[in-house]
Amino acid sequence: MKIEKNKMVSLIYELRENDSDGKVLEALDDARPLKFLFGAGKLLPEFESNIDSLNDGDPFSFKLNSEKAYGERSEEMIINVPLSVFMTEGKLNEDICRVGNNVPMMDSDGNPLNGTIIEISDSDVRMDFNHPMAGIDLHFSGKIVEVRDATDLELYGGPDSCSSCGSHQGSGCSGGCS
């Protein structure tokens, strides 16, 4: 079956930095394939356009420049957050507030985002909110494992379903999206 909008796709891949000889950043195999509803807007648009119209069993190999993947790194995405945000009952929560820790936060509109702590001072915590793969060219190579019609539950959702990727138990969806 051919990949097209509203088909459930299962695939495996190896993601490398820069090109086919670059450092492996992620690998998904038959034991843990990526499963998603094609055309639902949950994956990088350029990723989807590179696998569009492939069939069960087809291999793929393509490069995404950083601009087409997660964008360039931006200094504007590195900000100081008041140290008080990381205080619990007047004490610094050192389980959360430590250099290198990735911390889930919310922007001023309530949207979730993750930031990595890069420095801690007496008054501020310097955090990098760039995507971890920002500024990196990505090379994907893999294989389409399965393409099938999506069920109504996968297409339209339900209380225990996912319409693309998610980690709902028993929903038949994988736990990860790129």
JSON list of C-alpha atoms in Angstrom, two decimals:
[
{"chain": "A", "resi": 1, "resn": "MET", "atom": "CA", "xyz": [0.00, 0.00, 0.00]},
{"chain": "A", "resi": 2, "resn": "LYS", "atom": "CA", "xyz": [1.20, 3.53, -0.81]},
{"chain": "A", "resi": 3, "resn": "ILE", "atom": "CA", "xyz": [1.78, 6.29, 1.76]},
{"chain": "A", "resi": 4, "resn": "GLU", "atom": "CA", "xyz": [-0.76, 9.07, 1.45]},
{"chain": "A", "resi": 5, "resn": "LYS", "atom": "CA", "xyz": [-2.77, 11.36, 3.74]},
{"chain": "A", "resi": 6, "resn": "ASN", "atom": "CA", "xyz": [-4.62, 9.58, 6.56]},
{"chain": "A", "resi": 7, "resn": "LYS", "atom": "CA", "xyz": [-2.72, 6.28, 6.21]},
{"chain": "A", "resi": 8, "resn": "MET", "atom": "CA", "xyz": [-1.06, 4.75, 9.26]},
{"chain": "A", "resi": 9, "resn": "VAL", "atom": "CA", "xyz": [2.64, 4.35, 8.59]},
{"chain": "A", "resi": 10, "resn": "SER", "atom": "CA", "xyz": [5.15, 2.25, 10.48]},
{"chain": "A", "resi": 11, "resn": "LEU", "atom": "CA", "xyz": [8.83, 2.73, 9.68]},
{"chain": "A", "resi": 12, "resn": "ILE", "atom": "CA", "xyz": [12.31, 2.18, 11.02]},
{"chain": "A", "resi": 13, "resn": "TYR", "atom": "CA", "xyz": [15.24, 4.51, 10.55]},
{"chain": "A", "resi": 14, "resn": "GLU", "atom": "CA", "xyz": [18.68, 5.58, 11.55]},
{"chain": "A", "resi": 15, "resn": "LEU", "atom": "CA", "xyz": [19.19, 9.30, 12.07]},
{"chain": "A", "resi": 16, "resn": "ARG", "atom": "CA", "xyz": [22.72, 10.62, 11.65]},
{"chain": "A", "resi": 17, "resn": "GLU", "atom": "CA", "xyz": [24.29, 14.02, 12.03]},
{"chain": "A", "resi": 18, "resn": "ASN", "atom": "CA", "xyz": [25.14, 15.72, 8.71]},
{"chain": "A", "resi": 19, "resn": "ASP", "atom": "CA", "xyz": [25.37, 12.75, 6.32]},
{"chain": "A", "resi": 20, "resn": "SER", "atom": "CA", "xyz": [25.34, 8.95, 6.02]},
{"chain": "A", "resi": 21, "resn": "ASP", "atom": "CA", "xyz": [28.73, 8.75, 7.78]},
{"chain": "A", "resi": 22, "resn": "GLY", "atom": "CA", "xyz": [27.84, 11.10, 10.65]},
{"chain": "A", "resi": 23, "resn": "LYS", "atom": "CA", "xyz": [27.34, 10.34, 14.31]},
{"chain": "A", "resi": 24, "resn": "VAL", "atom": "CA", "xyz": [24.20, 8.27, 15.02]},
{"chain": "A", "resi": 25, "resn": "LEU", "atom": "CA", "xyz": [21.68, 10.46, 16.84]},
{"chain": "A", "resi": 26, "resn": "GLU", "atom": "CA", "xyz": [18.77, 8.00, 16.97]},
{"chain": "A", "resi": 27, "resn": "ALA", "atom": "CA", "xyz": [17.91, 4.55, 15.69]},
{"chain": "A", "resi": 28, "resn": "LEU", "atom": "CA", "xyz": [14.54, 2.85, 15.58]},
{"chain": "A", "resi": 29, "resn": "ASP", "atom": "CA", "xyz": [14.36, -0.84, 14.68]},
{"chain": "A", "resi": 30, "resn": "ASP", "atom": "CA", "xyz": [11.67, -3.47, 14.12]},
{"chain": "A", "resi": 31, "resn": "ALA", "atom": "CA", "xyz": [11.23, -3.87, 17.88]},
{"chain": "A", "resi": 32, "resn": "ARG", "atom": "CA", "xyz": [10.43, -0.15, 18.22]},
{"chain": "A", "resi": 33, "resn": "PRO", "atom": "CA", "xyz": [9.24, 1.33, 14.92]},
{"chain": "A", "resi": 34, "resn": "LEU", "atom": "CA", "xyz": [7.84, 4.83, 14.52]},
{"chain": "A", "resi": 35, "resn": "LYS", "atom": "CA", "xyz": [4.07, 4.65, 13.92]},
{"chain": "A", "resi": 36, "resn": "PHE", "atom": "CA", "xyz": [2.11, 7.72, 12.89]},
{"chain": "A", "resi": 37, "resn": "LEU", "atom": "CA", "xyz": [-0.86, 9.03, 10.94]},
{"chain": "A", "resi": 38, "resn": "PHE", "atom": "CA", "xyz": [0.58, 10.45, 7.72]},
{"chain": "A", "resi": 39, "resn": "GLY", "atom": "CA", "xyz": [-0.43, 14.04, 7.00]},
{"chain": "A", "resi": 40, "resn": "ALA", "atom": "CA", "xyz": [-1.55, 14.84, 10.55]},
{"chain": "A", "resi": 41, "resn": "GLY", "atom": "CA", "xyz": [1.18, 17.46, 10.95]},
{"chain": "A", "resi": 42, "resn": "LYS", "atom": "CA", "xyz": [2.97, 15.73, 13.83]},
{"chain": "A", "resi": 43, "resn": "LEU", "atom": "CA", "xyz": [6.28, 15.16, 12.02]},
{"chain": "A", "resi": 44, "resn": "LEU", "atom": "CA", "xyz": [8.67, 17.50, 10.26]},
{"chain": "A", "resi": 45, "resn": "PRO", "atom": "CA", "xyz": [6.95, 18.50, 6.99]},
{"chain": "A", "resi": 46, "resn": "GLU", "atom": "CA", "xyz": [10.12, 17.82, 5.00]},
{"chain": "A", "resi": 47, "resn": "PHE", "atom": "CA", "xyz": [10.38, 14.34, 6.55]},
{"chain": "A", "resi": 48, "resn": "GLU", "atom": "CA", "xyz": [6.85, 13.54, 5.37]},
{"chain": "A", "resi": 49, "resn": "SER", "atom": "CA", "xyz": [7.45, 14.97, 1.89]},
{"chain": "A", "resi": 50, "resn": "ASN", "atom": "CA", "xyz": [10.50, 12.69, 1.52]},
{"chain": "A", "resi": 51, "resn": "ILE", "atom": "CA", "xyz": [8.51, 9.52, 2.25]},
{"chain": "A", "resi": 52, "resn": "ASP", "atom": "CA", "xyz": [5.27, 10.56, 0.52]},
{"chain": "A", "resi": 53, "resn": "SER", "atom": "CA", "xyz": [4.07, 7.91, -1.97]},
{"chain": "A", "resi": 54, "resn": "LEU", "atom": "CA", "xyz": [6.50, 5.21, -0.79]},
{"chain": "A", "resi": 55, "resn": "ASN", "atom": "CA", "xyz": [5.14, 1.67, -0.33]},
{"chain": "A", "resi": 56, "resn": "ASP", "atom": "CA", "xyz": [5.48, -1.15, 2.19]},
{"chain": "A", "resi": 57, "resn": "GLY", "atom": "CA", "xyz": [9.09, -2.36, 2.19]},
{"chain": "A", "resi": 58, "resn": "ASP", "atom": "CA", "xyz": [10.52, 0.65, 0.33]},
{"chain": "A", "resi": 59, "resn": "PRO", "atom": "CA", "xyz": [13.88, 1.95, 1.59]},
{"chain": "A", "resi": 60, "resn": "PHE", "atom": "CA", "xyz": [14.56, 5.67, 1.97]},
{"chain": "A", "resi": 61, "resn": "SER", "atom": "CA", "xyz": [17.60, 7.86, 2.45]},
{"chain": "A", "resi": 62, "resn": "PHE", "atom": "CA", "xyz": [17.57, 11.65, 2.52]},
{"chain": "A", "resi": 63, "resn": "LYS", "atom": "CA", "xyz": [19.17, 14.67, 4.12]},
{"chain": "A", "resi": 64, "resn": "LEU", "atom": "CA", "xyz": [17.38, 17.59, 5.76]},
{"chain": "A", "resi": 65, "resn": "ASN", "atom": "CA", "xyz": [19.34, 20.80, 6.11]},
{"chain": "A", "resi": 66, "resn": "SER", "atom": "CA", "xyz": [18.94, 22.35, 9.55]},
{"chain": "A", "resi": 67, "resn": "GLU", "atom": "CA", "xyz": [16.62, 25.06, 8.14]},
{"chain": "A", "resi": 68, "resn": "LYS", "atom": "CA", "xyz": [14.23, 22.33, 6.94]},
{"chain": "A", "resi": 69, "resn": "ALA", "atom": "CA", "xyz": [14.58, 20.31, 10.14]},
{"chain": "A", "resi": 70, "resn": "TYR", "atom": "CA", "xyz": [14.63, 22.13, 13.50]},
{"chain": "A", "resi": 71, "resn": "GLY", "atom": "CA", "xyz": [15.96, 25.47, 12.32]},
{"chain": "A", "resi": 72, "resn": "GLU", "atom": "CA", "xyz": [19.14, 27.29, 13.12]},
{"chain": "A", "resi": 73, "resn": "ARG", "atom": "CA", "xyz": [20.27, 27.86, 16.69]},
{"chain": "A", "resi": 74, "resn": "SER", "atom": "CA", "xyz": [19.15, 31.25, 17.96]},
{"chain": "A", "resi": 75, "resn": "GLU", "atom": "CA", "xyz": [20.77, 33.30, 20.71]},
{"chain": "A", "resi": 76, "resn": "GLU", "atom": "CA", "xyz": [17.30, 34.72, 21.40]},
{"chain": "A", "resi": 77, "resn": "MET", "atom": "CA", "xyz": [16.31, 31.26, 22.65]},
{"chain": "A", "resi": 78, "resn": "ILE", "atom": "CA", "xyz": [18.90, 31.44, 25.44]},
{"chain": "A", "resi": 79, "resn": "ILE", "atom": "CA", "xyz": [17.44, 33.40, 28.34]},
{"chain": "A", "resi": 80, "resn": "ASN", "atom": "CA", "xyz": [17.89, 34.04, 32.04]},
{"chain": "A", "resi": 81, "resn": "VAL", "atom": "CA", "xyz": [15.14, 32.73, 34.30]},
{"chain": "A", "resi": 82, "resn": "PRO", "atom": "CA", "xyz": [14.92, 34.06, 37.86]},
{"chain": "A", "resi": 83, "resn": "LEU", "atom": "CA", "xyz": [16.41, 31.63, 40.36]},
{"chain": "A", "resi": 84, "resn": "SER", "atom": "CA", "xyz": [13.20, 32.00, 42.41]},
{"chain": "A", "resi": 85, "resn": "VAL", "atom": "CA", "xyz": [11.37, 29.88, 39.79]},
{"chain": "A", "resi": 86, "resn": "PHE", "atom": "CA", "xyz": [13.41, 26.90, 41.02]},
{"chain": "A", "resi": 87, "resn": "MET", "atom": "CA", "xyz": [12.81, 27.48, 44.74]},
{"chain": "A", "resi": 88, "resn": "THR", "atom": "CA", "xyz": [10.64, 25.23, 46.87]},
{"chain": "A", "resi": 89, "resn": "GLU", "atom": "CA", "xyz": [9.80, 26.51, 50.36]},
{"chain": "A", "resi": 90, "resn": "GLY", "atom": "CA", "xyz": [12.66, 29.00, 50.17]},
{"chain": "A", "resi": 91, "resn": "LYS", "atom": "CA", "xyz": [15.28, 26.44, 49.11]},
{"chain": "A", "resi": 92, "resn": "LEU", "atom": "CA", "xyz": [16.74, 25.75, 45.68]},
{"chain": "A", "resi": 93, "resn": "ASN", "atom": "CA", "xyz": [15.35, 22.49, 44.27]},
{"chain": "A", "resi": 94, "resn": "GLU", "atom": "CA", "xyz": [18.67, 20.91, 43.32]},
{"chain": "A", "resi": 95, "resn": "ASP", "atom": "CA", "xyz": [16.95, 17.82, 41.90]},
{"chain": "A", "resi": 96, "resn": "ILE", "atom": "CA", "xyz": [15.66, 20.04, 39.08]},
{"chain": "A", "resi": 97, "resn": "CYS", "atom": "CA", "xyz": [18.05, 22.98, 39.05]},
{"chain": "A", "resi": 98, "resn": "ARG", "atom": "CA", "xyz": [21.37, 21.59, 37.90]},
{"chain": "A", "resi": 99, "resn": "VAL", "atom": "CA", "xyz": [23.52, 22.29, 34.86]},
{"chain": "A", "resi": 100, "resn": "GLY", "atom": "CA", "xyz": [22.70, 19.99, 31.95]},
{"chain": "A", "resi": 101, "resn": "ASN", "atom": "CA", "xyz": [19.20, 19.17, 33.17]},
{"chain": "A", "resi": 102, "resn": "ASN", "atom": "CA", "xyz": [16.37, 19.42, 30.64]},
{"chain": "A", "resi": 103, "resn": "VAL", "atom": "CA", "xyz": [13.40, 21.10, 32.33]},
{"chain": "A", "resi": 104, "resn": "PRO", "atom": "CA", "xyz": [9.80, 21.25, 31.10]},
{"chain": "A", "resi": 105, "resn": "MET", "atom": "CA", "xyz": [8.56, 24.85, 31.29]},
{"chain": "A", "resi": 106, "resn": "MET", "atom": "CA", "xyz": [5.75, 27.01, 29.87]},
{"chain": "A", "resi": 107, "resn": "ASP", "atom": "CA", "xyz": [5.99, 30.19, 27.85]},
{"chain": "A", "resi": 108, "resn": "SER", "atom": "CA", "xyz": [3.97, 33.31, 28.70]},
{"chain": "A", "resi": 109, "resn": "ASP", "atom": "CA", "xyz": [1.04, 31.93, 26.67]},
{"chain": "A", "resi": 110, "resn": "GLY", "atom": "CA", "xyz": [0.98, 28.62, 28.54]},
{"chain": "A", "resi": 111, "resn": "ASN", "atom": "CA", "xyz": [2.56, 26.60, 25.75]},
{"chain": "A", "resi": 112, "resn": "PRO", "atom": "CA", "xyz": [4.87, 23.78, 26.91]},
{"chain": "A", "resi": 113, "resn": "LEU", "atom": "CA", "xyz": [8.56, 23.93, 25.99]},
{"chain": "A", "resi": 114, "resn": "ASN", "atom": "CA", "xyz": [11.75, 22.35, 27.23]},
{"chain": "A", "resi": 115, "resn": "GLY", "atom": "CA", "xyz": [14.88, 24.18, 28.23]},
{"chain": "A", "resi": 116, "resn": "THR", "atom": "CA", "xyz": [18.33, 22.97, 29.15]},
{"chain": "A", "resi": 117, "resn": "ILE", "atom": "CA", "xyz": [20.07, 24.59, 32.12]},
{"chain": "A", "resi": 118, "resn": "ILE", "atom": "CA", "xyz": [23.47, 25.84, 31.00]},
{"chain": "A", "resi": 119, "resn": "GLU", "atom": "CA", "xyz": [24.52, 28.04, 33.93]},
{"chain": "A", "resi": 120, "resn": "ILE", "atom": "CA", "xyz": [23.37, 28.90, 37.47]},
{"chain": "A", "resi": 121, "resn": "SER", "atom": "CA", "xyz": [24.23, 32.17, 39.19]},
{"chain": "A", "resi": 122, "resn": "ASP", "atom": "CA", "xyz": [23.19, 33.70, 42.53]},
{"chain": "A", "resi": 123, "resn": "SER", "atom": "CA", "xyz": [20.11, 35.31, 40.93]},
{"chain": "A", "resi": 124, "resn": "ASP", "atom": "CA", "xyz": [19.42, 33.61, 37.59]},
{"chain": "A", "resi": 125, "resn": "VAL", "atom": "CA", "xyz": [19.37, 30.30, 35.76]},
{"chain": "A", "resi": 126, "resn": "ARG", "atom": "CA", "xyz": [20.58, 30.56, 32.16]},
{"chain": "A", "resi": 127, "resn": "MET", "atom": "CA", "xyz": [18.52, 28.24, 29.96]},
{"chain": "A", "resi": 128, "resn": "ASP", "atom": "CA", "xyz": [18.73, 27.22, 26.31]},
{"chain": "A", "resi": 129, "resn": "PHE", "atom": "CA", "xyz": [15.30, 26.73, 24.71]},
{"chain": "A", "resi": 130, "resn": "ASN", "atom": "CA", "xyz": [16.65, 25.83, 21.26]},
{"chain": "A", "resi": 131, "resn": "HIS", "atom": "CA", "xyz": [15.59, 22.37, 20.06]},
{"chain": "A", "resi": 132, "resn": "PRO", "atom": "CA", "xyz": [18.47, 19.96, 20.83]},
{"chain": "A", "resi": 133, "resn": "MET", "atom": "CA", "xyz": [18.87, 19.32, 17.08]},
{"chain": "A", "resi": 134, "resn": "ALA", "atom": "CA", "xyz": [18.68, 22.99, 16.04]},
{"chain": "A", "resi": 135, "resn": "GLY", "atom": "CA", "xyz": [21.55, 23.94, 13.75]},
{"chain": "A", "resi": 136, "resn": "ILE", "atom": "CA", "xyz": [22.25, 20.34, 12.76]},
{"chain": "A", "resi": 137, "resn": "ASP", "atom": "CA", "xyz": [21.80, 18.86, 9.28]},
{"chain": "A", "resi": 138, "resn": "LEU", "atom": "CA", "xyz": [20.05, 15.50, 9.58]},
{"chain": "A", "resi": 139, "resn": "HIS", "atom": "CA", "xyz": [20.43, 12.36, 7.47]},
{"chain": "A", "resi": 140, "resn": "PHE", "atom": "CA", "xyz": [17.68, 9.72, 7.65]},
{"chain": "A", "resi": 141, "resn": "SER", "atom": "CA", "xyz": [17.95, 6.23, 6.20]},
{"chain": "A", "resi": 142, "resn": "GLY", "atom": "CA", "xyz": [15.49, 3.46, 6.78]},
{"chain": "A", "resi": 143, "resn": "LYS", "atom": "CA", "xyz": [12.62, 1.38, 5.51]},
{"chain": "A", "resi": 144, "resn": "ILE", "atom": "CA", "xyz": [8.84, 1.60, 5.38]},
{"chain": "A", "resi": 145, "resn": "VAL", "atom": "CA", "xyz": [7.63, -1.37, 7.45]},
{"chain": "A", "resi": 146, "resn": "GLU", "atom": "CA", "xyz": [3.89, -1.05, 6.91]},
{"chain": "A", "resi": 147, "resn": "VAL", "atom": "CA", "xyz": [1.29, 1.26, 5.37]},
{"chain": "A", "resi": 148, "resn": "ARG", "atom": "CA", "xyz": [-2.36, 0.61, 6.16]},
{"chain": "A", "resi": 149, "resn": "ASP", "atom": "CA", "xyz": [-5.71, 2.33, 6.30]},
{"chain": "A", "resi": 150, "resn": "ALA", "atom": "CA", "xyz": [-6.22, 4.21, 9.56]},
{"chain": "A", "resi": 151, "resn": "THR", "atom": "CA", "xyz": [-9.07, 3.17, 11.78]},
{"chain": "A", "resi": 152, "resn": "ASP", "atom": "CA", "xyz": [-11.80, 5.68, 12.66]},
{"chain": "A", "resi": 153, "resn": "LEU", "atom": "CA", "xyz": [-10.34, 5.83, 16.17]},
{"chain": "A", "resi": 154, "resn": "GLU", "atom": "CA", "xyz": [-6.89, 6.70, 14.77]},
{"chain": "A", "resi": 155, "resn": "LEU", "atom": "CA", "xyz": [-8.39, 9.30, 12.43]},
{"chain": "A", "resi": 156, "resn": "TYR", "atom": "CA", "xyz": [-10.84, 11.00, 14.75]},
{"chain": "A", "resi": 157, "resn": "GLY", "atom": "CA", "xyz": [-9.60, 10.11, 18.19]},
{"chain": "A", "resi": 158, "resn": "GLY", "atom": "CA", "xyz": [-11.31, 9.10, 21.35]},
{"chain": "A", "resi": 159, "resn": "PRO", "atom": "CA", "xyz": [-10.66, 9.27, 25.06]},
{"chain": "A", "resi": 160, "resn": "ASP", "atom": "CA", "xyz": [-7.96, 6.58, 24.95]},
{"chain": "A", "resi": 161, "resn": "SER", "atom": "CA", "xyz": [-6.69, 7.01, 21.42]},
{"chain": "A", "resi": 162, "resn": "CYS", "atom": "CA", "xyz": [-4.13, 8.96, 19.52]},
{"chain": "A", "resi": 163, "resn": "SER", "atom": "CA", "xyz": [-4.61, 10.54, 16.15]},
{"chain": "A", "resi": 164, "resn": "SER", "atom": "CA", "xyz": [-0.94, 10.37, 15.31]},
{"chain": "A", "resi": 165, "resn": "CYS", "atom": "CA", "xyz": [1.77, 9.70, 17.86]},
{"chain": "A", "resi": 166, "resn": "GLY", "atom": "CA", "xyz": [1.45, 9.35, 21.58]},
{"chain": "A", "resi": 167, "resn": "SER", "atom": "CA", "xyz": [1.99, 7.03, 24.46]},
{"chain": "A", "resi": 168, "resn": "HIS", "atom": "CA", "xyz": [-1.56, 6.02, 25.35]},
{"chain": "A", "resi": 169, "resn": "GLN", "atom": "CA", "xyz": [-1.55, 2.48, 26.66]},
{"chain": "A", "resi": 170, "resn": "GLY", "atom": "CA", "xyz": [-3.26, -0.03, 24.42]},
{"chain": "A", "resi": 171, "resn": "SER", "atom": "CA", "xyz": [-3.91, 2.46, 21.63]},
{"chain": "A", "resi": 172, "resn": "GLY", "atom": "CA", "xyz": [-1.64, 0.75, 19.14]},
{"chain": "A", "resi": 173, "resn": "CYS", "atom": "CA", "xyz": [0.40, 3.92, 18.71]},
{"chain": "A", "resi": 174, "resn": "SER", "atom": "CA", "xyz": [4.09, 4.16, 19.33]},
{"chain": "A", "resi": 175, "resn": "GLY", "atom": "CA", "xyz": [5.51, 6.37, 22.00]},
{"chain": "A", "resi": 176, "resn": "GLY", "atom": "CA", "xyz": [7.57, 8.75, 19.96]},
{"chain": "A", "resi": 177, "resn": "CYS", "atom": "CA", "xyz": [7.40, 11.38, 17.28]},
{"chain": "A", "resi": 178, "resn": "SER", "atom": "CA", "xyz": [10.30, 13.16, 15.64]}
]
